[in-house]
PDB file of C-alpha atoms in Angstrom:
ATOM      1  CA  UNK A   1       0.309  16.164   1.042  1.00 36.00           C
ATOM      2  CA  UNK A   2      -2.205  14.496  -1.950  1.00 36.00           C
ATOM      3  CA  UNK A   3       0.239  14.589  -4.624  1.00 40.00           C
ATOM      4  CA  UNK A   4      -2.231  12.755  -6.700  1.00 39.00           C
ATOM      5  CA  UNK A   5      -6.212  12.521  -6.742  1.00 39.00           C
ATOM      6  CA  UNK A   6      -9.137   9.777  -7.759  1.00 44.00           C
ATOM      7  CA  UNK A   7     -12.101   9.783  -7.233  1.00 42.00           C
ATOM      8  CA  UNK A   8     -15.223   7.498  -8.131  1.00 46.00           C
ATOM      9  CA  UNK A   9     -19.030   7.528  -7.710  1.00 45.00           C
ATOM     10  CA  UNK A  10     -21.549   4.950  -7.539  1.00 48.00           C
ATOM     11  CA  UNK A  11     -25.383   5.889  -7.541  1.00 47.00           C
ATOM     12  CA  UNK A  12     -28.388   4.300  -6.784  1.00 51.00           C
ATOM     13  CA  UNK A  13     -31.644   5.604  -6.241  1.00 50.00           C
ATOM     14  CA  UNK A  14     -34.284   3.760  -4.143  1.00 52.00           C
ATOM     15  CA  UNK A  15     -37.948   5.451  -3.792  1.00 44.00           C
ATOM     16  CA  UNK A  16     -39.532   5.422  -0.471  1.00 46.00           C
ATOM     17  CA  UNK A  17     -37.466   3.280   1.146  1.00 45.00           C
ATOM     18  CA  UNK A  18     -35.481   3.018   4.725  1.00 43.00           C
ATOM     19  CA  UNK A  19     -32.423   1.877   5.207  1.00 42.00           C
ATOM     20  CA  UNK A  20     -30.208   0.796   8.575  1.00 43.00           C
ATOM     21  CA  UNK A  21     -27.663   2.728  10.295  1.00 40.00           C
ATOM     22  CA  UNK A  22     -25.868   0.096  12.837  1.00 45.00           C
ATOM     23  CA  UNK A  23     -28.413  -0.397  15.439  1.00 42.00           C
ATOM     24  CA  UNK A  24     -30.798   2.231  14.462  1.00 55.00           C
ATOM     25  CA  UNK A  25     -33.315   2.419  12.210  1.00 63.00           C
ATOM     26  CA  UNK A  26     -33.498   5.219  10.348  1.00 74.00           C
ATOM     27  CA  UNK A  27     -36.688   5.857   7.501  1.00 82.00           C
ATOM     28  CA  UNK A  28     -36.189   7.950   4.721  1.00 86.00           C
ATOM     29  CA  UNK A  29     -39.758   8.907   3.327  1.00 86.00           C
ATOM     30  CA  UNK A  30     -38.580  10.299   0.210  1.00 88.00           C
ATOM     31  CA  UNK A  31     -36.274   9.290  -2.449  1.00 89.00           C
ATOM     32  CA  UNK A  32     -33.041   7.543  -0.729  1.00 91.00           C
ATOM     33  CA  UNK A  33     -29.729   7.990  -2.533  1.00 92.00           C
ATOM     34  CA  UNK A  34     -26.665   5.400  -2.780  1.00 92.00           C
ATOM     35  CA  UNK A  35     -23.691   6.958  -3.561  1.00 93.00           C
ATOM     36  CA  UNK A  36     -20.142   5.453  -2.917  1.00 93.00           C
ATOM     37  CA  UNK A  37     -17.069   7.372  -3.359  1.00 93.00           C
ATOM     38  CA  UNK A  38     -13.510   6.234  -3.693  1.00 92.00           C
ATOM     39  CA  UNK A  39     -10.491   8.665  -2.859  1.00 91.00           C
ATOM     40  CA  UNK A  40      -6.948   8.056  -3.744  1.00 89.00           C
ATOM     41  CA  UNK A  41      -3.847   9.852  -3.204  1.00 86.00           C
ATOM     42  CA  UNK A  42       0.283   9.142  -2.575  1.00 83.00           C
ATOM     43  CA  UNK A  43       1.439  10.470   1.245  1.00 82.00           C
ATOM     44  CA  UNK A  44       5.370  11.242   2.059  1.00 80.00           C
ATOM     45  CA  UNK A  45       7.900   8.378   2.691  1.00 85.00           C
ATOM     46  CA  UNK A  46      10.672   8.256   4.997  1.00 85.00           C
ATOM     47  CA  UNK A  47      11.494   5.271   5.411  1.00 90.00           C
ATOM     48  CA  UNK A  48      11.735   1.423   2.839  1.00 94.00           C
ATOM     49  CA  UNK A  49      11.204  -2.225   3.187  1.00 94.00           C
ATOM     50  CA  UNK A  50      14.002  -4.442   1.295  1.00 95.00           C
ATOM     51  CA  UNK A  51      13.526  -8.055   0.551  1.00 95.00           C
ATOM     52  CA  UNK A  52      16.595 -10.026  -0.178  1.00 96.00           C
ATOM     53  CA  UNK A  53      17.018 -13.578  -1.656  1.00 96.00           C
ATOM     54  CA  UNK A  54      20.003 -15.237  -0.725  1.00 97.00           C
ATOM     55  CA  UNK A  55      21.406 -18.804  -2.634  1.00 96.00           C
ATOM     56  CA  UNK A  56      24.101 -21.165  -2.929  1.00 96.00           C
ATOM     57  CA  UNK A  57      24.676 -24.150  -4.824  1.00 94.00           C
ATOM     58  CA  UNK A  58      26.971 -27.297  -4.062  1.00 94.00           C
ATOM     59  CA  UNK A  59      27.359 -31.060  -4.943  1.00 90.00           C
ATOM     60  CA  UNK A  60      25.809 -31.627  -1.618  1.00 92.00           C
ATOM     61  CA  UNK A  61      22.683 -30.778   1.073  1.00 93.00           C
ATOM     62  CA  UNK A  62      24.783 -29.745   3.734  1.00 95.00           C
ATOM     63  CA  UNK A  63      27.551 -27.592   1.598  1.00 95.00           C
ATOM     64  CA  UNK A  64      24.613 -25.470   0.217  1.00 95.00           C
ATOM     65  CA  UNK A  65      23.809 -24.942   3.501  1.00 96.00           C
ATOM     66  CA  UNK A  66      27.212 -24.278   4.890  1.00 96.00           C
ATOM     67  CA  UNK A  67      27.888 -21.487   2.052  1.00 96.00           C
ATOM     68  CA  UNK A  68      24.421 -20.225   2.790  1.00 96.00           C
ATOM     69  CA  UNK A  69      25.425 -19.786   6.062  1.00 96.00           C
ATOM     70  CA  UNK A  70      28.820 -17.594   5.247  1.00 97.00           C
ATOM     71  CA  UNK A  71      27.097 -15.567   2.999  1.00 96.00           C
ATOM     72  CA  UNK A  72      24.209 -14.705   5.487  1.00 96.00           C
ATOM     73  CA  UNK A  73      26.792 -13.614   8.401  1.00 96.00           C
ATOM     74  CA  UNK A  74      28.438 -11.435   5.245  1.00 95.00           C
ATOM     75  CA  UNK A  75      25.152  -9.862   4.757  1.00 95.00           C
ATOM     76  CA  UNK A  76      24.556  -9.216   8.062  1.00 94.00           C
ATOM     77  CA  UNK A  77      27.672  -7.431   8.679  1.00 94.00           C
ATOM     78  CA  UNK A  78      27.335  -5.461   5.732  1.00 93.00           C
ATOM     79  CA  UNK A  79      24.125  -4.363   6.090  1.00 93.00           C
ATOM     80  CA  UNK A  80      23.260  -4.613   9.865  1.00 89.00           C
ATOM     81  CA  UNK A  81      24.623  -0.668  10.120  1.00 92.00           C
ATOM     82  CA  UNK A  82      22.160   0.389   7.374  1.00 95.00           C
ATOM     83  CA  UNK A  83      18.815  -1.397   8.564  1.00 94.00           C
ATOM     84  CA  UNK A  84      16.725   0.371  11.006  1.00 93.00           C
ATOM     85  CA  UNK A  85      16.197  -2.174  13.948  1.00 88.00           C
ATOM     86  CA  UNK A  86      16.001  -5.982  13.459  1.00 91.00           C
ATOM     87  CA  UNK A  87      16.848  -8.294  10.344  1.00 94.00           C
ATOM     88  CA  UNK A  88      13.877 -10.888   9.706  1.00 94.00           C
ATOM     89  CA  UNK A  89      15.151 -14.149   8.307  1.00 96.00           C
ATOM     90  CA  UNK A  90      13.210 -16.650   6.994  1.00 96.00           C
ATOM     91  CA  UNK A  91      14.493 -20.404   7.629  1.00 95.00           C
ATOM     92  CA  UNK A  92      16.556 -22.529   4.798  1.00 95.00           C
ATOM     93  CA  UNK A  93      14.803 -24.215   1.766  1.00 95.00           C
ATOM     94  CA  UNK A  94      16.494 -26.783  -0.551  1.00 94.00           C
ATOM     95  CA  UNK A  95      16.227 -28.010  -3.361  1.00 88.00           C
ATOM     96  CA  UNK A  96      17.246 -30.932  -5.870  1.00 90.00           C
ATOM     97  CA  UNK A  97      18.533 -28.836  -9.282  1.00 82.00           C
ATOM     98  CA  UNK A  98      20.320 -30.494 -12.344  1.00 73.00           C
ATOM     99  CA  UNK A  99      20.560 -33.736 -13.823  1.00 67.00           C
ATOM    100  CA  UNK A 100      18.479 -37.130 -11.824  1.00 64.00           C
ATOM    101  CA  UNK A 101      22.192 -38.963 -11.507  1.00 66.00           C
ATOM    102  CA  UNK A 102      22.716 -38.812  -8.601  1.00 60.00           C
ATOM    103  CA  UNK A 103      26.656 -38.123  -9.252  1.00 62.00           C
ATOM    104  CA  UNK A 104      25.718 -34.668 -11.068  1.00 72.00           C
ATOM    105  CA  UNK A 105      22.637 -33.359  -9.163  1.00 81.00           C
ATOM    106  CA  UNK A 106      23.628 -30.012  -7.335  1.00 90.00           C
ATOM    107  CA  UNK A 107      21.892 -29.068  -4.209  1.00 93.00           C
ATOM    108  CA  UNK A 108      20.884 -25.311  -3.662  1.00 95.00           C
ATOM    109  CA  UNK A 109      19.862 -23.656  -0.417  1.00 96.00           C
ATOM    110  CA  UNK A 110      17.639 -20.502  -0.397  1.00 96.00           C
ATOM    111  CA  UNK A 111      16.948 -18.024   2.414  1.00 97.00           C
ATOM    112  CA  UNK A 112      15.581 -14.401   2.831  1.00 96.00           C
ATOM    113  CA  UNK A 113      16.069 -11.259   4.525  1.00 96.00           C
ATOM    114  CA  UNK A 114      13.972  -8.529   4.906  1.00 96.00           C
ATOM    115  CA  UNK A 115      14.207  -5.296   6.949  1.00 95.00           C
ATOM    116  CA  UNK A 116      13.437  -1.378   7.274  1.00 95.00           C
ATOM    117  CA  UNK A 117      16.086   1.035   5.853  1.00 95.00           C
ATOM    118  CA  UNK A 118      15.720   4.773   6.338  1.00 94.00           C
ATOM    119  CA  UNK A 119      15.943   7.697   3.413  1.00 92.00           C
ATOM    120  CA  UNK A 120      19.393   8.461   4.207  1.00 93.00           C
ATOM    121  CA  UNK A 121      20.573   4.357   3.733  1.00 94.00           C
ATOM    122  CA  UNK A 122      18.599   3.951   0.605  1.00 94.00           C
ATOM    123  CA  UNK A 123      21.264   4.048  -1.980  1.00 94.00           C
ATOM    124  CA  UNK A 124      23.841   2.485   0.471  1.00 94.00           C
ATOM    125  CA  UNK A 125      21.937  -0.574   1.045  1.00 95.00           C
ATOM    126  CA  UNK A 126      21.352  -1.120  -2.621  1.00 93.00           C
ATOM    127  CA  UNK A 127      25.105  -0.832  -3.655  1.00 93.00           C
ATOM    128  CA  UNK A 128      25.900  -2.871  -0.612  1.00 92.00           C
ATOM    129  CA  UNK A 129      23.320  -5.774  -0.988  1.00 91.00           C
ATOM    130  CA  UNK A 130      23.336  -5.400  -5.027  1.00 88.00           C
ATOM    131  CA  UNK A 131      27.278  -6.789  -5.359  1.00 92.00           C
ATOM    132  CA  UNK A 132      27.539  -9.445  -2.730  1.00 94.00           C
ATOM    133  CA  UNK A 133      27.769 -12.873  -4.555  1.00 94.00           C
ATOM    134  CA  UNK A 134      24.823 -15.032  -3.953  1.00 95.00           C
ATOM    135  CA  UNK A 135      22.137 -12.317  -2.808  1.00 95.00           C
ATOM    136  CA  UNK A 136      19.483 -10.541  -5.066  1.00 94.00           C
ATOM    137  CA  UNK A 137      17.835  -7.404  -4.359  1.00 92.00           C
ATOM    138  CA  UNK A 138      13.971  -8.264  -4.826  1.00 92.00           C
ATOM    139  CA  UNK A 139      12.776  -4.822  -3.855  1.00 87.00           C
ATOM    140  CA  UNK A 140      12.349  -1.758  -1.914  1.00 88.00           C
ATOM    141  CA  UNK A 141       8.944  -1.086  -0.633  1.00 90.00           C
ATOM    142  CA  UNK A 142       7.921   2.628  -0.080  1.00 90.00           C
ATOM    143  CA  UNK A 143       6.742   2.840   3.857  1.00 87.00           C
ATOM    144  CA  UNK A 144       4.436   5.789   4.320  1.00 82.00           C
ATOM    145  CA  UNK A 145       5.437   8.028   7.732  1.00 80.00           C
ATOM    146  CA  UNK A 146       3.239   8.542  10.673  1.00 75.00           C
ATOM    147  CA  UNK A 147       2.208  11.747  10.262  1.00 77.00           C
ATOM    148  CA  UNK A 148       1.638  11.544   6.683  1.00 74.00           C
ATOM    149  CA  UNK A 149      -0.374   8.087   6.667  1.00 74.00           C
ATOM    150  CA  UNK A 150      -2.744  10.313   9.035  1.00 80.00           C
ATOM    151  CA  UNK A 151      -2.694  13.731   7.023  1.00 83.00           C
ATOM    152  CA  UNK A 152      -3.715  12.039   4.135  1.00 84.00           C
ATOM    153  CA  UNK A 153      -6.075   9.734   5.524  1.00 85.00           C
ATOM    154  CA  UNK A 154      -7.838  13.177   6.758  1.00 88.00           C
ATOM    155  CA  UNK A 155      -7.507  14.468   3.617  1.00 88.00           C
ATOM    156  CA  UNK A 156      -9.222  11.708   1.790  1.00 90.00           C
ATOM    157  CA  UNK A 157     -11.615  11.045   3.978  1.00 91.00           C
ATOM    158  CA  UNK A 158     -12.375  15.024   3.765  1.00 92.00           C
ATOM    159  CA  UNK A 159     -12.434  14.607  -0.173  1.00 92.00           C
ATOM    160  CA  UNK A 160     -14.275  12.067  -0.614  1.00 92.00           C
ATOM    161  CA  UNK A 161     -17.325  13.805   1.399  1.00 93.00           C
ATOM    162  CA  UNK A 162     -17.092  16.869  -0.139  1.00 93.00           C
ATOM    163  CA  UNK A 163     -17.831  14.695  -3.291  1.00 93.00           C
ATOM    164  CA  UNK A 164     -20.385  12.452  -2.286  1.00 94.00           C
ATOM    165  CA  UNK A 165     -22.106  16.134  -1.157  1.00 94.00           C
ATOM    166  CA  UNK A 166     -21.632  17.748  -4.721  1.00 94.00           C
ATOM    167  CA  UNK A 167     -23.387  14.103  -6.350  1.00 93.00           C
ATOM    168  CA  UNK A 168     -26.377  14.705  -3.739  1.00 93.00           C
ATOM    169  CA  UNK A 169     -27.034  18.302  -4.287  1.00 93.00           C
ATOM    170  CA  UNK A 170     -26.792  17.525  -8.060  1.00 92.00           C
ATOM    171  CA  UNK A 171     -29.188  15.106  -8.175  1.00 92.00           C
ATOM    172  CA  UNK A 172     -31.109  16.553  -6.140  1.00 92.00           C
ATOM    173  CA  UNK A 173     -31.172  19.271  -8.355  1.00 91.00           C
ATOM    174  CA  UNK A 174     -32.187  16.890 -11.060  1.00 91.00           C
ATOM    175  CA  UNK A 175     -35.225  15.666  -9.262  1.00 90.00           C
ATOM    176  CA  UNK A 176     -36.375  18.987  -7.876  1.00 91.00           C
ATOM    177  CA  UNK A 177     -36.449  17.875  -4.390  1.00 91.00           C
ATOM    178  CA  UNK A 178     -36.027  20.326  -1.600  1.00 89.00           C
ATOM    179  CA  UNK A 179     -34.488  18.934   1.240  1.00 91.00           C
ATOM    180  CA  UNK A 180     -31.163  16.810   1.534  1.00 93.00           C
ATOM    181  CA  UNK A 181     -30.427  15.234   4.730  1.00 92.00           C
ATOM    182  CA  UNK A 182     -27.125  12.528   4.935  1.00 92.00           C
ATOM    183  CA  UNK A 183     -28.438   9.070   7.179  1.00 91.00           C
ATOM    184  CA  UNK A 184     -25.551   6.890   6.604  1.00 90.00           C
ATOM    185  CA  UNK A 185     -21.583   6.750   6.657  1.00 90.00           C
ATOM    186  CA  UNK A 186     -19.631   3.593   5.777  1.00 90.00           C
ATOM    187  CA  UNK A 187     -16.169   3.937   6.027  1.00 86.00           C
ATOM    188  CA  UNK A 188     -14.147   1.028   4.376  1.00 77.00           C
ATOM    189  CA  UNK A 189     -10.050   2.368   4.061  1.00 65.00           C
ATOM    190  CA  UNK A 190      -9.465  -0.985   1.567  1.00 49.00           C
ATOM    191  CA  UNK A 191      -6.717  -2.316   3.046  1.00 40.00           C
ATOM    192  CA  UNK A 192      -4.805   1.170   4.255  1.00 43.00           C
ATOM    193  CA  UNK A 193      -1.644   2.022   2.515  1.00 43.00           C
ATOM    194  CA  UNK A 194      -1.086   0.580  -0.663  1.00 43.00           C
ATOM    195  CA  UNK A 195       2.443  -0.181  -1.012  1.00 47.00           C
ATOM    196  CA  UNK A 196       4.466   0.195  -4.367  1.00 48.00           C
ATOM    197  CA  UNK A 197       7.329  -1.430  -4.878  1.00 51.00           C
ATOM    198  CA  UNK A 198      10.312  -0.610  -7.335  1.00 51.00           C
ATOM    199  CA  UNK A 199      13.938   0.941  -7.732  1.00 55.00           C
ATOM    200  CA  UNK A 200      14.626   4.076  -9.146  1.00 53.00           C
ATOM    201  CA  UNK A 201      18.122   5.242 -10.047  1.00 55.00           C
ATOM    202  CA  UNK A 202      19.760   8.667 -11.037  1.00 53.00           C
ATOM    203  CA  UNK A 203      22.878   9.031 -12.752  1.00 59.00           C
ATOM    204  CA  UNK A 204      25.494   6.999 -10.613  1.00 70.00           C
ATOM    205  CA  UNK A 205      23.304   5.817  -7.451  1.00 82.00           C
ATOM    206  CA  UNK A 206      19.672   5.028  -6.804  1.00 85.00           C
ATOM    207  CA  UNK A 207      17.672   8.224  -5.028  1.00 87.00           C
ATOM    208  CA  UNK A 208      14.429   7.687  -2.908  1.00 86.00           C
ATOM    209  CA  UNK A 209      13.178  10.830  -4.134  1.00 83.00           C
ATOM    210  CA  UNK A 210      12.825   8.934  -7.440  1.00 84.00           C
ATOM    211  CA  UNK A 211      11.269   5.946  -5.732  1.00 85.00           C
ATOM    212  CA  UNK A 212       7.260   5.556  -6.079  1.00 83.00           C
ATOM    213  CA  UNK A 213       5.097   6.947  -3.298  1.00 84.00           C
ATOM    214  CA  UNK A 214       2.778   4.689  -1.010  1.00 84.00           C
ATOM    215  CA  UNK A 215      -0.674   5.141  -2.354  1.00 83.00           C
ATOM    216  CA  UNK A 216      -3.742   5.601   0.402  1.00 84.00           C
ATOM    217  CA  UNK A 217      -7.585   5.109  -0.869  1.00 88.00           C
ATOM    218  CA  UNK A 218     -10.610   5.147   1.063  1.00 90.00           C
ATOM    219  CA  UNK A 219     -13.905   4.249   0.117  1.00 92.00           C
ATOM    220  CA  UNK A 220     -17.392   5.852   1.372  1.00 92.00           C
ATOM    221  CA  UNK A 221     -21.167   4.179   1.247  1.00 93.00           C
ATOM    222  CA  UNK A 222     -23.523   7.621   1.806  1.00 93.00           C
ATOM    223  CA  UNK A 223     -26.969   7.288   1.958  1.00 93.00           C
ATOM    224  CA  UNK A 224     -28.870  10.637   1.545  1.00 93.00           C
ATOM    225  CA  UNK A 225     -32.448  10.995   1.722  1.00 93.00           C
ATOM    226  CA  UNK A 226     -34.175  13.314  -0.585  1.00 92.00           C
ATOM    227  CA  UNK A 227     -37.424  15.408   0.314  1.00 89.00           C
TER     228      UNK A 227
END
């Protein structure tokens, strides 16, 4: 379902000219009309991508690493239950923090861990990652489902015709032309789904209902000729 709706029109007019369409050639004798029309809407989630940051400090390279290491097998036995399928875990970084003496510099090791967590596991993977020492939630990414990445996709791409074919006819209105015939279609999605990212929280726990929606647009070049 389009719970929310954008759309915008470009127009250019070009007398007597012909344009391309892939491989053909195709002449428009009359009055040829640019239009492009972007169509944007939010689809149903079931499903989130978290991103944690995990860190540890010590007076030395290889005990930042070592408590980095304990508190990644404690995240992934808290949280293995929740994800759906595999963790991804990005290799150690460290750093040099602190004071230049060499006696007082503290050494801190960084990792991350990313994964996909279903409606259901939303909340529990936030309380459970959110109060484990060393580990910060960066996000939760909104995932758009199958069936409603395609549905809306349709719907747009539906839309965003319907309005490039009200611009025509009005214009050609305008210029008191008689005949309207479409002679190209450029399709450009921009990217596909447009992720948001952000928590939400009721009362006492964090609900995915709350959380934003993946956005969808679609863009459209038409070309219309005008008799």
């Amino acid at each position: 379902m389009v719970r929310s709706f954008r759309a915008v029109v470009i127009v250019g007019l070009l007398l007597g000219a012909a344009t391309p369409l892939h491989a053909q050639e195709v002449r428009c004798n009359g009055t040829l009309l640019e239009l492009a029309v972007i169509e944007e809407g939010t689809s149903h989630t079931d499903r989130f991508q978290f991103a944690l940051r995990l860190e540890a400090k010590a007076s030395s390279k290889n005990d930042a690493l070592d408590e980095l290491n304990r508190r990644l097998g404690t995240v992934r036995r808290k949280i293995s239950g929740l994800a759906m399928g595999g963790l991804i875990v990005s290799a150690p970084r460290t750093y040099t923090v602190g004071s230049t003496t060499a006696t007082q510099q503290r050494h801190q090791a960084t990792s991350s861990i990313s994964g996909e967590v279903s409606r259901s596991n939303y909340d529990p993977l936030i309380q459970q990652a959110g109060r484990l020492p060393g580990v910060s939630l960066q996000g939760m990414t909104s995932l758009p489902s199958t069936d409603g990445a395609r549905s809306l996709q349709q719907q747009l791409l539906e839309r965003a015709l319907a309005t490039g074919r009200r611009q025509a006819e009005s214009t050609q209105q305008l210029l008191g032309r008689r005949q309207l015939r479409l002679i190209r279609i450029d399709q450009r999605s921009g990217g596909g789904a447009l992720r948001t990212s952000a928590l939400s929280r009721k009362e006492r726990s964090f609900d995915p209902a709350e959380a934003p929606k993946p956005r969808q647009s679609i863009r459209l070049n038409l070309d219309y000729c005008l008799n």
